[in-house]
């Protein structure tokens, strides 16, 4: 299906912390077409700086009182020009938004369990994935790591879906002190070989590489959502390439905006 390009009205902007916010956009057609793990290309400002759109995962599909899709939200982390603009948008403003784009997560069915591994803003694609998994009756755990307690968001949302939470913070202010791959590794080591599990990961590249390696060590499949710099989101600019192993022991590059962002973790050539 072709992506939809709209000038979407901002319906709310909820600050979560000095760096994070959630922007809701009225974009019913994009909302109706989105699968978990897909993204949109957003131009946060109206001028020429920044010139290019930026990629953002669809965080939530927003619905009206009858359950019809009415919009999407974006979990935004301020790191540069566009994300700073997105932090300050006001309701009523219009934002150019193209999507849904990219290859989504492949959801599993029982008896396979789902373990989602999120680092920081890498939480974004897991709200819709957790809802989809819940509707299929899949038992899910969210391994969620952040820098500090104040940067752990939407935990009640996941709990309300029946998702078990395993938390870590780098400063030890909530959950286990350290990185999220440590409890994931322990959980994998103690899981019986006959109990199937699919691992889904999104976050900083180092966390994705560690998660993919840990999953491979324990013989478990792993779908990772990579975050490369994306100039177009449509396969035209090659700014987003990822090296992947091929069957002959070599490697080739794929454009993560169209072959991904969700890719098999064991096939990526991690640098
Ligand atoms: C598929 C996909 C989904 C994403 N989903 C989200 C999301 O849901 N929420 C969110 O806040 N962000 C998300 N991102 C990251 C987001 O696109 C970048 O933070 C954004 O492009 C930065 O734009 P900027 O203008 O604010 O920063 P810029 O001024 O362009 O850059 C600031 C600094 O960040 C670096 N940078 C820019 N983009 C990236 C990147 N993708 N990875 C690592 N470093 C980068 C630049 O090299 C520069 O050093 C996603 C990225 C991808 C590829
Ligand atoms: S972002 Fe342009 S080819 Fe992928």
mmCIF file of N, CA and C in Angstrom, residues 160-213:
data_model
loop_
_atom_site.group_PDB
_atom_site.id
_atom_site.type_symbol
_atom_site.label_atom_id
_atom_site.label_comp_id
_atom_site.label_asym_id
_atom_site.label_seq_id
_atom_site.Cartn_x
_atom_site.Cartn_y
_atom_site.Cartn_z
ATOM 1 N N UNK A 160 -1.296 -2.505 32.065
ATOM 2 C CA UNK A 160 -2.737 -2.690 31.823
ATOM 3 C C UNK A 160 -3.000 -3.681 30.690
ATOM 4 N N UNK A 161 -2.002 -3.895 29.844
ATOM 5 C CA UNK A 161 -2.138 -4.890 28.772
ATOM 6 C C UNK A 161 -1.699 -6.283 29.237
ATOM 7 N N UNK A 162 -1.296 -6.381 30.515
ATOM 8 C CA UNK A 162 -0.854 -7.679 31.034
ATOM 9 C C UNK A 162 0.602 -7.972 30.745
ATOM 10 N N UNK A 163 1.355 -6.958 30.320
ATOM 11 C CA UNK A 163 2.778 -7.152 30.010
ATOM 12 C C UNK A 163 3.572 -7.107 31.313
ATOM 13 N N UNK A 164 4.426 -8.118 31.516
ATOM 14 C CA UNK A 164 5.326 -8.113 32.685
ATOM 15 C C UNK A 164 6.481 -7.157 32.390
ATOM 16 N N UNK A 165 6.901 -6.371 33.402
ATOM 17 C CA UNK A 165 7.976 -5.403 33.182
ATOM 18 C C UNK A 165 9.243 -5.815 33.914
ATOM 19 N N UNK A 166 10.376 -5.719 33.224
ATOM 20 C CA UNK A 166 11.701 -5.877 33.838
ATOM 21 C C UNK A 166 12.444 -4.587 33.540
ATOM 22 N N UNK A 167 12.824 -3.859 34.592
ATOM 23 C CA UNK A 167 13.360 -2.510 34.402
ATOM 24 C C UNK A 167 14.822 -2.421 34.819
ATOM 25 N N UNK A 168 15.589 -1.590 34.088
ATOM 26 C CA UNK A 168 16.933 -1.236 34.528
ATOM 27 C C UNK A 168 17.128 0.261 34.311
ATOM 28 N N UNK A 169 17.979 0.846 35.152
ATOM 29 C CA UNK A 169 18.408 2.233 34.914
ATOM 30 C C UNK A 169 19.923 2.297 35.060
ATOM 31 N N UNK A 170 20.528 3.193 34.285
ATOM 32 C CA UNK A 170 21.988 3.290 34.306
ATOM 33 C C UNK A 170 22.495 3.874 35.622
ATOM 34 N N UNK A 171 21.632 4.690 36.306
ATOM 35 C CA UNK A 171 22.075 5.257 37.587
ATOM 36 C C UNK A 171 21.499 4.508 38.787
ATOM 37 N N UNK A 172 20.741 3.448 38.553
ATOM 38 C CA UNK A 172 20.216 2.631 39.652
ATOM 39 C C UNK A 172 19.026 3.230 40.371
ATOM 40 N N UNK A 173 18.378 4.294 39.819
ATOM 41 C CA UNK A 173 17.265 4.935 40.542
ATOM 42 C C UNK A 173 15.943 4.163 40.404
ATOM 43 N N UNK A 174 15.866 3.200 39.509
ATOM 44 C CA UNK A 174 14.690 2.306 39.428
ATOM 45 C C UNK A 174 15.150 1.003 38.807
ATOM 46 N N UNK A 175 14.499 -0.072 39.245
ATOM 47 C CA UNK A 175 14.845 -1.384 38.693
ATOM 48 C C UNK A 175 16.279 -1.758 39.020
ATOM 49 N N UNK A 176 16.816 -2.653 38.198
ATOM 50 C CA UNK A 176 18.199 -3.116 38.405
ATOM 51 C C UNK A 176 19.187 -2.054 37.909
ATOM 52 N N UNK A 177 20.305 -1.935 38.592
ATOM 53 C CA UNK A 177 21.335 -0.968 38.203
ATOM 54 C C UNK A 177 22.124 -1.538 37.023
ATOM 55 N N UNK A 178 22.143 -0.819 35.876
ATOM 56 C CA UNK A 178 22.948 -1.296 34.743
ATOM 57 C C UNK A 178 22.165 -1.298 33.449
ATOM 58 N N UNK A 179 22.612 -2.151 32.532
ATOM 59 C CA UNK A 179 22.028 -2.186 31.189
ATOM 60 C C UNK A 179 20.998 -3.314 31.081
ATOM 61 N N UNK A 180 20.050 -3.136 30.156
ATOM 62 C CA UNK A 180 18.899 -4.053 30.068
ATOM 63 C C UNK A 180 19.284 -5.437 29.539
ATOM 64 N N UNK A 181 20.420 -5.530 28.843
ATOM 65 C CA UNK A 181 20.782 -6.845 28.291
ATOM 66 C C UNK A 181 21.159 -7.833 29.417
ATOM 67 N N UNK A 182 21.553 -7.321 30.603
ATOM 68 C CA UNK A 182 21.937 -8.233 31.701
ATOM 69 C C UNK A 182 20.758 -9.094 32.163
ATOM 70 N N UNK A 183 19.592 -8.510 32.530
ATOM 71 C CA UNK A 183 18.471 -9.385 32.913
ATOM 72 C C UNK A 183 17.935 -10.212 31.741
ATOM 73 N N UNK A 184 18.054 -9.691 30.523
ATOM 74 C CA UNK A 184 17.633 -10.489 29.359
ATOM 75 C C UNK A 184 18.488 -11.745 29.247
ATOM 76 N N UNK A 185 19.781 -11.575 29.419
ATOM 77 C CA UNK A 185 20.714 -12.717 29.333
ATOM 78 C C UNK A 185 20.378 -13.765 30.385
ATOM 79 N N UNK A 186 20.104 -13.314 31.616
ATOM 80 C CA UNK A 186 19.772 -14.263 32.695
ATOM 81 C C UNK A 186 18.470 -15.002 32.385
ATOM 82 N N UNK A 187 17.486 -14.235 31.871
ATOM 83 C CA UNK A 187 16.192 -14.866 31.570
ATOM 84 C C UNK A 187 16.342 -15.898 30.456
ATOM 85 N N UNK A 188 17.168 -15.597 29.479
ATOM 86 C CA UNK A 188 17.386 -16.553 28.385
ATOM 87 C C UNK A 188 18.117 -17.794 28.898
ATOM 88 N N UNK A 189 19.089 -17.563 29.773
ATOM 89 C CA UNK A 189 19.882 -18.692 30.277
ATOM 90 C C UNK A 189 19.021 -19.650 31.088
ATOM 91 N N UNK A 190 17.993 -19.118 31.780
ATOM 92 C CA UNK A 190 17.204 -19.998 32.644
ATOM 93 C C UNK A 190 15.944 -20.525 31.948
ATOM 94 N N UNK A 191 15.723 -20.139 30.708
ATOM 95 C CA UNK A 191 14.501 -20.584 30.015
ATOM 96 C C UNK A 191 14.708 -21.978 29.428
ATOM 97 N N UNK A 192 13.750 -22.907 29.690
ATOM 98 C CA UNK A 192 13.896 -24.261 29.136
ATOM 99 C C UNK A 192 13.944 -24.234 27.608
ATOM 100 N N UNK A 193 14.764 -25.100 27.027
ATOM 101 C CA UNK A 193 14.953 -25.105 25.570
ATOM 102 C C UNK A 193 13.640 -25.317 24.822
ATOM 103 N N UNK A 194 12.699 -26.063 25.432
ATOM 104 C CA UNK A 194 11.444 -26.362 24.740
ATOM 105 C C UNK A 194 10.404 -25.259 24.826
ATOM 106 N N UNK A 195 10.722 -24.140 25.499
ATOM 107 C CA UNK A 195 9.755 -23.045 25.636
ATOM 108 C C UNK A 195 10.090 -21.956 24.618
ATOM 109 N N UNK A 196 9.312 -21.851 23.526
ATOM 110 C CA UNK A 196 9.690 -20.916 22.465
ATOM 111 C C UNK A 196 9.495 -19.451 22.863
ATOM 112 N N UNK A 197 10.366 -18.615 22.358
ATOM 113 C CA UNK A 197 10.266 -17.179 22.633
ATOM 114 C C UNK A 197 10.791 -16.403 21.430
ATOM 115 N N UNK A 198 10.111 -15.310 21.107
ATOM 116 C CA UNK A 198 10.581 -14.382 20.070
ATOM 117 C C UNK A 198 11.042 -13.106 20.767
ATOM 118 N N UNK A 199 12.223 -12.644 20.386
ATOM 119 C CA UNK A 199 12.754 -11.413 20.967
ATOM 120 C C UNK A 199 12.593 -10.277 19.960
ATOM 121 N N UNK A 200 12.089 -9.148 20.458
ATOM 122 C CA UNK A 200 11.935 -7.935 19.645
ATOM 123 C C UNK A 200 12.763 -6.849 20.318
ATOM 124 N N UNK A 201 13.563 -6.096 19.552
ATOM 125 C CA UNK A 201 14.407 -5.076 20.192
ATOM 126 C C UNK A 201 14.392 -3.770 19.424
ATOM 127 N N UNK A 202 14.439 -2.663 20.181
ATOM 128 C CA UNK A 202 14.582 -1.331 19.584
ATOM 129 C C UNK A 202 15.302 -0.445 20.589
ATOM 130 N N UNK A 203 16.318 0.272 20.112
ATOM 131 C CA UNK A 203 17.077 1.141 21.008
ATOM 132 C C UNK A 203 18.396 1.503 20.364
ATOM 133 N N UNK A 204 19.359 1.978 21.163
ATOM 134 C CA UNK A 204 20.656 2.356 20.614
ATOM 135 C C UNK A 204 21.344 1.162 19.968
ATOM 136 N N UNK A 205 22.178 1.449 18.965
ATOM 137 C CA UNK A 205 22.790 0.372 18.175
ATOM 138 C C UNK A 205 23.580 -0.631 19.036
ATOM 139 N N UNK A 206 24.315 -0.124 20.055
ATOM 140 C CA UNK A 206 25.083 -1.030 20.913
ATOM 141 C C UNK A 206 24.171 -2.009 21.642
ATOM 142 N N UNK A 207 23.023 -1.514 22.096
ATOM 143 C CA UNK A 207 22.057 -2.382 22.773
ATOM 144 C C UNK A 207 21.473 -3.408 21.810
ATOM 145 N N UNK A 208 21.208 -2.966 20.575
ATOM 146 C CA UNK A 208 20.655 -3.899 19.576
ATOM 147 C C UNK A 208 21.654 -5.002 19.265
ATOM 148 N N UNK A 209 22.929 -4.613 19.100
ATOM 149 C CA UNK A 209 23.962 -5.607 18.783
ATOM 150 C C UNK A 209 24.098 -6.607 19.931
ATOM 151 N N UNK A 210 24.114 -6.095 21.166
ATOM 152 C CA UNK A 210 24.249 -6.985 22.331
ATOM 153 C C UNK A 210 23.036 -7.905 22.447
ATOM 154 N N UNK A 211 21.853 -7.380 22.174
ATOM 155 C CA UNK A 211 20.640 -8.201 22.240
ATOM 156 C C UNK A 211 20.672 -9.292 21.168
ATOM 157 N N UNK A 212 21.055 -8.908 19.956
ATOM 158 C CA UNK A 212 21.101 -9.888 18.858
ATOM 159 C C UNK A 212 22.120 -10.988 19.164
ATOM 160 N N UNK A 213 23.282 -10.600 19.693
ATOM 161 C CA UNK A 213 24.307 -11.607 20.021
ATOM 162 C C UNK A 213 23.814 -12.534 21.135
#
